[in-house]
Coordinates of C-alpha atoms in Angstrom, one line a residue:
X15 CA -101.7 80.1 -22.2
X16 CA -103.5 77.7 -24.5
X17 CA -102.6 74.9 -26.6
X18 CA -103.5 76.3 -30.4
X19 CA -106.2 75.3 -32.1
X20 CA -106.7 72.6 -34.7
X21 CA -108.7 72.4 -38.0
X22 CA -109.6 70.0 -41.2
X23 CA -107.7 71.4 -44.2
X24 CA -109.2 71.1 -47.8
X25 CA -106.0 68.7 -49.1
X26 CA -107.4 69.6 -52.8
X27 CA -106.6 73.1 -52.2
X28 CA -103.1 74.1 -53.6
X29 CA -102.6 76.3 -51.0
X30 CA -102.6 73.9 -48.6
X31 CA -101.3 71.5 -50.5
X32 CA -98.1 73.8 -50.6
X33 CA -98.6 74.2 -47.2
X34 CA -98.5 70.1 -46.6
X35 CA -95.1 70.2 -49.4
X36 CA -93.5 72.7 -46.6
X37 CA -93.9 70.9 -44.0
X38 CA -93.1 67.6 -44.9
X39 CA -89.9 69.5 -46.1
X40 CA -88.7 70.6 -42.9
X41 CA -90.2 68.4 -40.7
X42 CA -87.7 65.8 -38.5
X43 CA -90.6 63.3 -39.4
X44 CA -90.4 63.5 -42.8
X45 CA -90.8 60.7 -44.8
X46 CA -92.3 58.9 -48.2
X47 CA -95.8 58.2 -46.1
X48 CA -95.8 61.9 -45.4
X49 CA -96.2 63.2 -48.6
X50 CA -99.8 63.6 -50.1
X51 CA -99.5 61.5 -53.1
X52 CA -98.7 58.0 -50.6
X53 CA -102.3 59.5 -49.3
X54 CA -104.2 59.4 -52.4
X55 CA -102.4 56.0 -53.3
X56 CA -103.7 54.5 -49.9
X57 CA -106.9 55.8 -50.8
X58 CA -107.0 55.0 -54.1
X59 CA -106.0 51.3 -54.2
X60 CA -106.3 49.9 -50.7
X61 CA -109.3 51.8 -50.0
X62 CA -108.7 54.2 -46.8
X63 CA -110.4 57.5 -47.5
X64 CA -108.0 60.3 -45.9
X65 CA -108.7 63.9 -43.8
X66 CA -105.9 66.5 -43.4
X67 CA -105.9 68.4 -40.0
X68 CA -103.6 70.7 -39.0
X69 CA -102.5 74.1 -36.8
X70 CA -101.8 76.6 -39.1
X71 CA -100.0 80.1 -38.0
X72 CA -99.7 82.7 -40.5
X73 CA -100.7 80.0 -43.3
X74 CA -97.7 77.6 -42.3
X75 CA -99.0 74.8 -40.4
X76 CA -97.2 73.7 -37.6
X77 CA -98.4 70.3 -36.7
X78 CA -100.4 68.3 -39.2
X79 CA -101.6 65.1 -40.1
X80 CA -103.5 62.7 -42.2
X81 CA -105.7 60.2 -40.7
X82 CA -107.0 57.5 -42.7
X83 CA -110.4 56.2 -41.7
X84 CA -112.4 53.5 -41.0
X85 CA -116.2 53.4 -39.8
X86 CA -117.6 51.2 -37.4
X87 CA -121.0 51.8 -37.5
X88 CA -121.8 55.5 -36.2
X89 CA -118.0 55.5 -35.5
X90 CA -115.2 57.0 -37.6
X91 CA -111.7 55.3 -37.1
X92 CA -108.6 56.7 -37.7
X93 CA -106.3 54.3 -38.3
X94 CA -102.8 52.6 -39.6
X95 CA -103.3 51.4 -43.2
X96 CA -100.9 48.4 -44.3
X97 CA -97.6 48.9 -45.9
X98 CA -98.1 52.3 -43.7
X99 CA -94.9 52.2 -42.5
X100 CA -94.7 55.3 -40.0
X101 CA -98.4 57.4 -39.7
X102 CA -98.5 61.0 -41.1
X103 CA -98.3 63.3 -38.0
X104 CA -95.6 66.0 -38.3
X105 CA -94.4 68.5 -36.8
X106 CA -92.5 71.6 -37.7
X107 CA -90.0 71.5 -35.2
X108 CA -89.5 69.7 -31.8
X109 CA -92.0 71.4 -29.3
X110 CA -90.5 72.9 -25.7
X111 CA -90.0 71.3 -23.3
X112 CA -92.0 74.1 -21.0
X113 CA -95.0 73.8 -24.0
X114 CA -94.9 70.4 -23.1
X115 CA -95.2 70.2 -19.9
X116 CA -98.3 72.9 -19.7
X117 CA -99.8 71.1 -22.4
X118 CA -99.5 74.0 -24.7
X119 CA -97.3 73.3 -27.9
X120 CA -99.1 72.4 -31.2
X121 CA -99.0 68.9 -31.0
X122 CA -101.0 69.2 -28.4
X123 CA -103.4 71.3 -30.1
X124 CA -104.0 68.6 -32.4
X125 CA -104.6 65.7 -30.5
X126 CA -107.5 68.0 -28.8
X127 CA -108.9 68.7 -32.1
X128 CA -108.6 64.6 -33.2
X129 CA -110.0 63.8 -29.9
X130 CA -113.2 65.2 -31.1
X131 CA -113.7 63.9 -34.0
X132 CA -112.3 60.5 -33.8
X133 CA -113.4 58.0 -31.0
X134 CA -110.6 55.2 -32.3
X135 CA -107.1 57.1 -32.7
X136 CA -103.9 55.0 -34.0
X137 CA -100.6 55.9 -34.8
X138 CA -96.9 54.5 -35.6
X139 CA -94.7 57.5 -34.7
X140 CA -91.8 58.6 -36.6
X141 CA -88.5 57.6 -34.8
X142 CA -87.7 60.9 -34.1
X143 CA -90.4 61.3 -32.3
X144 CA -89.4 59.5 -29.5
X145 CA -91.2 61.5 -26.7
X146 CA -95.0 60.7 -26.2
X147 CA -95.6 61.8 -23.1
X148 CA -98.1 64.2 -24.8
X149 CA -100.3 61.5 -26.2
X150 CA -100.0 60.0 -22.6
X151 CA -101.0 62.5 -21.1
X152 CA -104.4 63.3 -23.7
X153 CA -104.9 59.5 -22.8
X154 CA -103.2 57.3 -25.5
X155 CA -102.0 54.0 -24.7
X156 CA -98.2 53.6 -25.7
X157 CA -96.2 50.8 -26.8
X158 CA -92.4 50.3 -28.5
X159 CA -91.9 49.1 -31.8
X160 CA -88.1 48.6 -33.3
X161 CA -86.8 49.2 -36.9
X162 CA -83.4 48.3 -38.5
X163 CA -81.7 50.9 -40.0
X164 CA -78.5 50.0 -41.6
X165 CA -76.4 53.5 -42.3
X166 CA -75.0 53.0 -45.8
X167 CA -71.3 52.5 -46.9
X168 CA -69.7 50.9 -50.4
X169 CA -70.4 47.9 -50.8
X170 CA -66.9 46.2 -49.4
X171 CA -67.8 47.7 -46.2
X172 CA -71.3 46.3 -46.2
X173 CA -69.9 42.8 -47.0
X174 CA -66.8 43.2 -44.0
X175 CA -69.8 44.2 -41.4
X176 CA -72.4 41.3 -42.5
X177 CA -72.5 39.0 -40.6
X178 CA -70.2 35.4 -42.1
X179 CA -73.3 34.2 -43.3
X180 CA -74.7 36.6 -44.8
X181 CA -71.6 37.6 -46.7
X182 CA -70.8 34.3 -47.5
X183 CA -74.1 34.2 -49.5
X184 CA -73.7 37.4 -50.6
X185 CA -70.4 36.7 -52.4
X186 CA -71.2 32.8 -53.3
X187 CA -74.3 33.2 -54.6
X188 CA -74.5 36.4 -56.4
X189 CA -73.6 35.2 -59.6
X190 CA -76.5 32.8 -59.5
X191 CA -78.8 35.8 -60.0
X192 CA -79.3 39.2 -62.2
X193 CA -80.3 42.0 -60.4
X194 CA -82.9 44.0 -62.2
X195 CA -85.5 47.4 -61.6
X196 CA -88.7 47.5 -63.4
X197 CA -92.5 46.5 -63.1
X198 CA -92.2 43.7 -60.9
X199 CA -95.3 44.3 -58.8
X200 CA -96.8 41.2 -59.6
X201 CA -93.9 38.8 -59.1
X202 CA -93.3 40.3 -55.7
X203 CA -96.9 40.0 -54.8
X204 CA -96.6 36.4 -55.3
X205 CA -93.7 35.9 -53.4
X206 CA -95.3 37.3 -50.4
X207 CA -98.3 35.5 -50.9
X208 CA -96.3 32.3 -51.0
X209 CA -94.1 33.6 -48.0
X210 CA -97.7 34.1 -45.7
X211 CA -98.5 30.4 -47.2
X212 CA -95.2 28.4 -45.8
X213 CA -96.0 30.4 -42.3
X214 CA -99.8 29.1 -42.7
X215 CA -100.6 33.1 -42.4
X216 CA -102.6 35.2 -43.9
X217 CA -101.4 38.2 -45.6
X218 CA -102.6 41.8 -45.1
X219 CA -103.3 42.3 -48.4
X220 CA -104.2 40.0 -51.8
X221 CA -102.0 39.9 -54.3
X222 CA -104.1 41.7 -56.8
X223 CA -103.9 44.7 -54.1
X224 CA -101.1 45.0 -53.2
X225 CA -99.7 44.6 -57.1
X226 CA -101.9 47.5 -57.6
X227 CA -100.8 49.3 -55.0
X228 CA -97.4 49.0 -55.7
X229 CA -98.5 50.0 -59.8
X230 CA -99.3 53.6 -58.3
X231 CA -96.4 53.7 -56.2
X232 CA -94.3 53.3 -59.0
X233 CA -96.2 54.9 -61.4
X234 CA -96.4 57.9 -59.2
X235 CA -92.4 58.0 -58.9
X236 CA -92.3 57.2 -54.9
X237 CA -91.4 53.4 -55.0
X238 CA -88.9 51.8 -57.1
X239 CA -89.1 47.9 -57.4
X240 CA -86.3 45.4 -58.0
X241 CA -85.9 42.0 -58.7
X242 CA -83.2 39.3 -58.6
X243 CA -83.9 36.6 -61.1
X244 CA -82.9 33.3 -61.0
X245 CA -82.3 30.8 -63.4
X246 CA -86.3 30.3 -63.2
X247 CA -87.6 33.4 -63.1
X248 CA -87.8 36.1 -59.8
X249 CA -86.7 34.4 -56.5
X250 CA -86.3 37.6 -54.6
X251 CA -88.4 41.1 -55.1
X252 CA -88.0 44.3 -53.1
X253 CA -90.1 47.6 -53.4
X254 CA -88.4 50.8 -52.1
X255 CA -89.5 54.2 -51.3
X256 CA -87.1 56.9 -50.5
X257 CA -87.1 60.2 -49.3
X258 CA -84.3 63.1 -49.0
X259 CA -81.4 61.0 -47.3
X260 CA -83.3 57.5 -46.2
X261 CA -84.5 54.5 -48.0
X262 CA -87.5 52.4 -46.9
X263 CA -87.4 48.8 -47.6
X264 CA -91.4 48.8 -48.1
X265 CA -92.4 45.6 -48.9
X266 CA -90.4 42.3 -49.8
X267 CA -89.8 38.4 -49.8
X268 CA -88.3 36.0 -51.7
X269 CA -88.0 32.2 -51.9
X270 CA -86.4 30.2 -49.8
X271 CA -82.8 30.1 -50.9
X272 CA -79.8 33.4 -50.6
X273 CA -81.7 35.5 -53.2
X274 CA -83.5 38.0 -51.2
X275 CA -79.5 38.0 -49.3
X276 CA -77.9 39.3 -52.4
X277 CA -80.9 41.2 -53.5
X278 CA -80.7 43.7 -50.2
X279 CA -76.8 43.6 -50.4
X280 CA -76.6 45.1 -53.7
X281 CA -79.6 47.5 -53.3
X282 CA -77.9 48.5 -50.2
X283 CA -74.6 49.6 -52.3
X284 CA -76.7 51.0 -55.1
X285 CA -78.2 53.4 -52.9
X286 CA -74.9 54.7 -51.2
X287 CA -73.7 55.0 -54.7
X288 CA -76.6 57.1 -55.3
X289 CA -76.1 58.9 -52.3
X290 CA -78.5 57.9 -49.8
X291 CA -77.5 57.9 -46.4
X292 CA -79.2 55.0 -44.7
X293 CA -81.9 52.4 -45.3
X294 CA -84.7 51.8 -42.6
X295 CA -85.4 47.6 -42.9
X296 CA -88.6 48.5 -41.7
X297 CA -89.5 46.2 -38.9
X298 CA -87.9 44.6 -36.2
X299 CA -90.9 43.1 -34.1
X300 CA -91.1 39.5 -35.4
X301 CA -88.0 37.1 -34.2
X302 CA -87.1 35.8 -37.4
X303 CA -87.5 38.1 -39.4
X304 CA -85.5 40.4 -37.2
X305 CA -82.3 37.5 -37.1
X306 CA -82.6 38.0 -40.9
X307 CA -82.0 41.7 -41.0
X308 CA -79.5 41.7 -38.2
X309 CA -77.3 40.1 -40.1
X310 CA -76.6 43.3 -41.8
X311 CA -75.1 44.9 -38.8
X312 CA -77.9 47.6 -38.9
X313 CA -78.5 49.7 -35.7
X314 CA -81.8 48.8 -33.8
X315 CA -84.2 51.8 -33.8
X316 CA -87.5 52.7 -32.0
X317 CA -90.3 53.8 -32.6
X318 CA -93.9 54.0 -31.0
X319 CA -97.2 52.6 -32.2
X320 CA -99.6 54.9 -29.9
X321 CA -103.7 54.4 -30.0
X322 CA -106.5 55.9 -28.2
X323 CA -110.0 54.9 -27.3
X324 CA -112.3 57.1 -26.1
X325 CA -115.9 55.6 -25.6
X326 CA -116.0 52.3 -22.5
X327 CA -118.4 50.6 -25.2
X328 CA -115.4 50.5 -27.7
X329 CA -112.7 49.9 -25.1
X330 CA -114.5 46.6 -24.0
X331 CA -114.7 45.9 -28.1
X332 CA -111.5 46.7 -28.1
X333 CA -110.2 44.2 -25.4
X334 CA -112.2 41.4 -27.8
X335 CA -111.4 42.5 -30.9
X336 CA -108.8 45.3 -32.2
X337 CA -110.2 48.6 -33.4
X338 CA -107.0 50.0 -34.5

């Protein structure tokens, strides 16, 4: 038995939109990054057009992906845009081991279809997609990445379990800041830009585009923006996305000092009180950033980057300048 066939789907069709929403609702890979609303924001604000592909059986999408596209001459690449933490590649259920081994799962059908249409493909897989053998067997390279996820709890528990330094900063310095939710997109973008500048690095998005993207996400009900105001203005800011039991710390930055420790501690307590189960701190792949996040006593969680570059000429180019 062969893997089921996949096809491109019309994301403007109401029935397809309903089918995709149903897949997001039941998939283990569900996240705010898998929604069509997020895809439209990426396309409209960041300039990454997208296509929707899936394996459909009886009007139900069994496996699907939103492909964010970039052009390289005649080649169409499927890439991971900025601020897209987990690629929108979804299965309606974990595939059976026998189907994985026989390469006849819905995921196998989807990967075969995508290989026929994109010479360059890259995904950041949701942590629930831990078995990357279908990708490796389909010609992808897989590289482990890591994030920190903090199970949420009452504030007193969060403080007790945090590192000594973070606990002291949150307790002793909390009174210096006023935590507010609102349209803090511009302040957050400025803080991000300043943080990159302090490290002599260039941010992946300019402040104007980051601001517009965050405002679009907030207007669409996808993002919540918070700031810790000190005596002289915003000292830290954080954008959160939520989906189901989880919240995601999409992007955040602060001035040097205790403001981000205070802000994150307050946000985790707030999220717990609202019924969320965990906060994904979004990345633990840079040593200094990972150490800061570790101070909140999270659990280290692996996920994978997978990429496939078909033509030999593009593989040579990729060795000089990454394409995916």
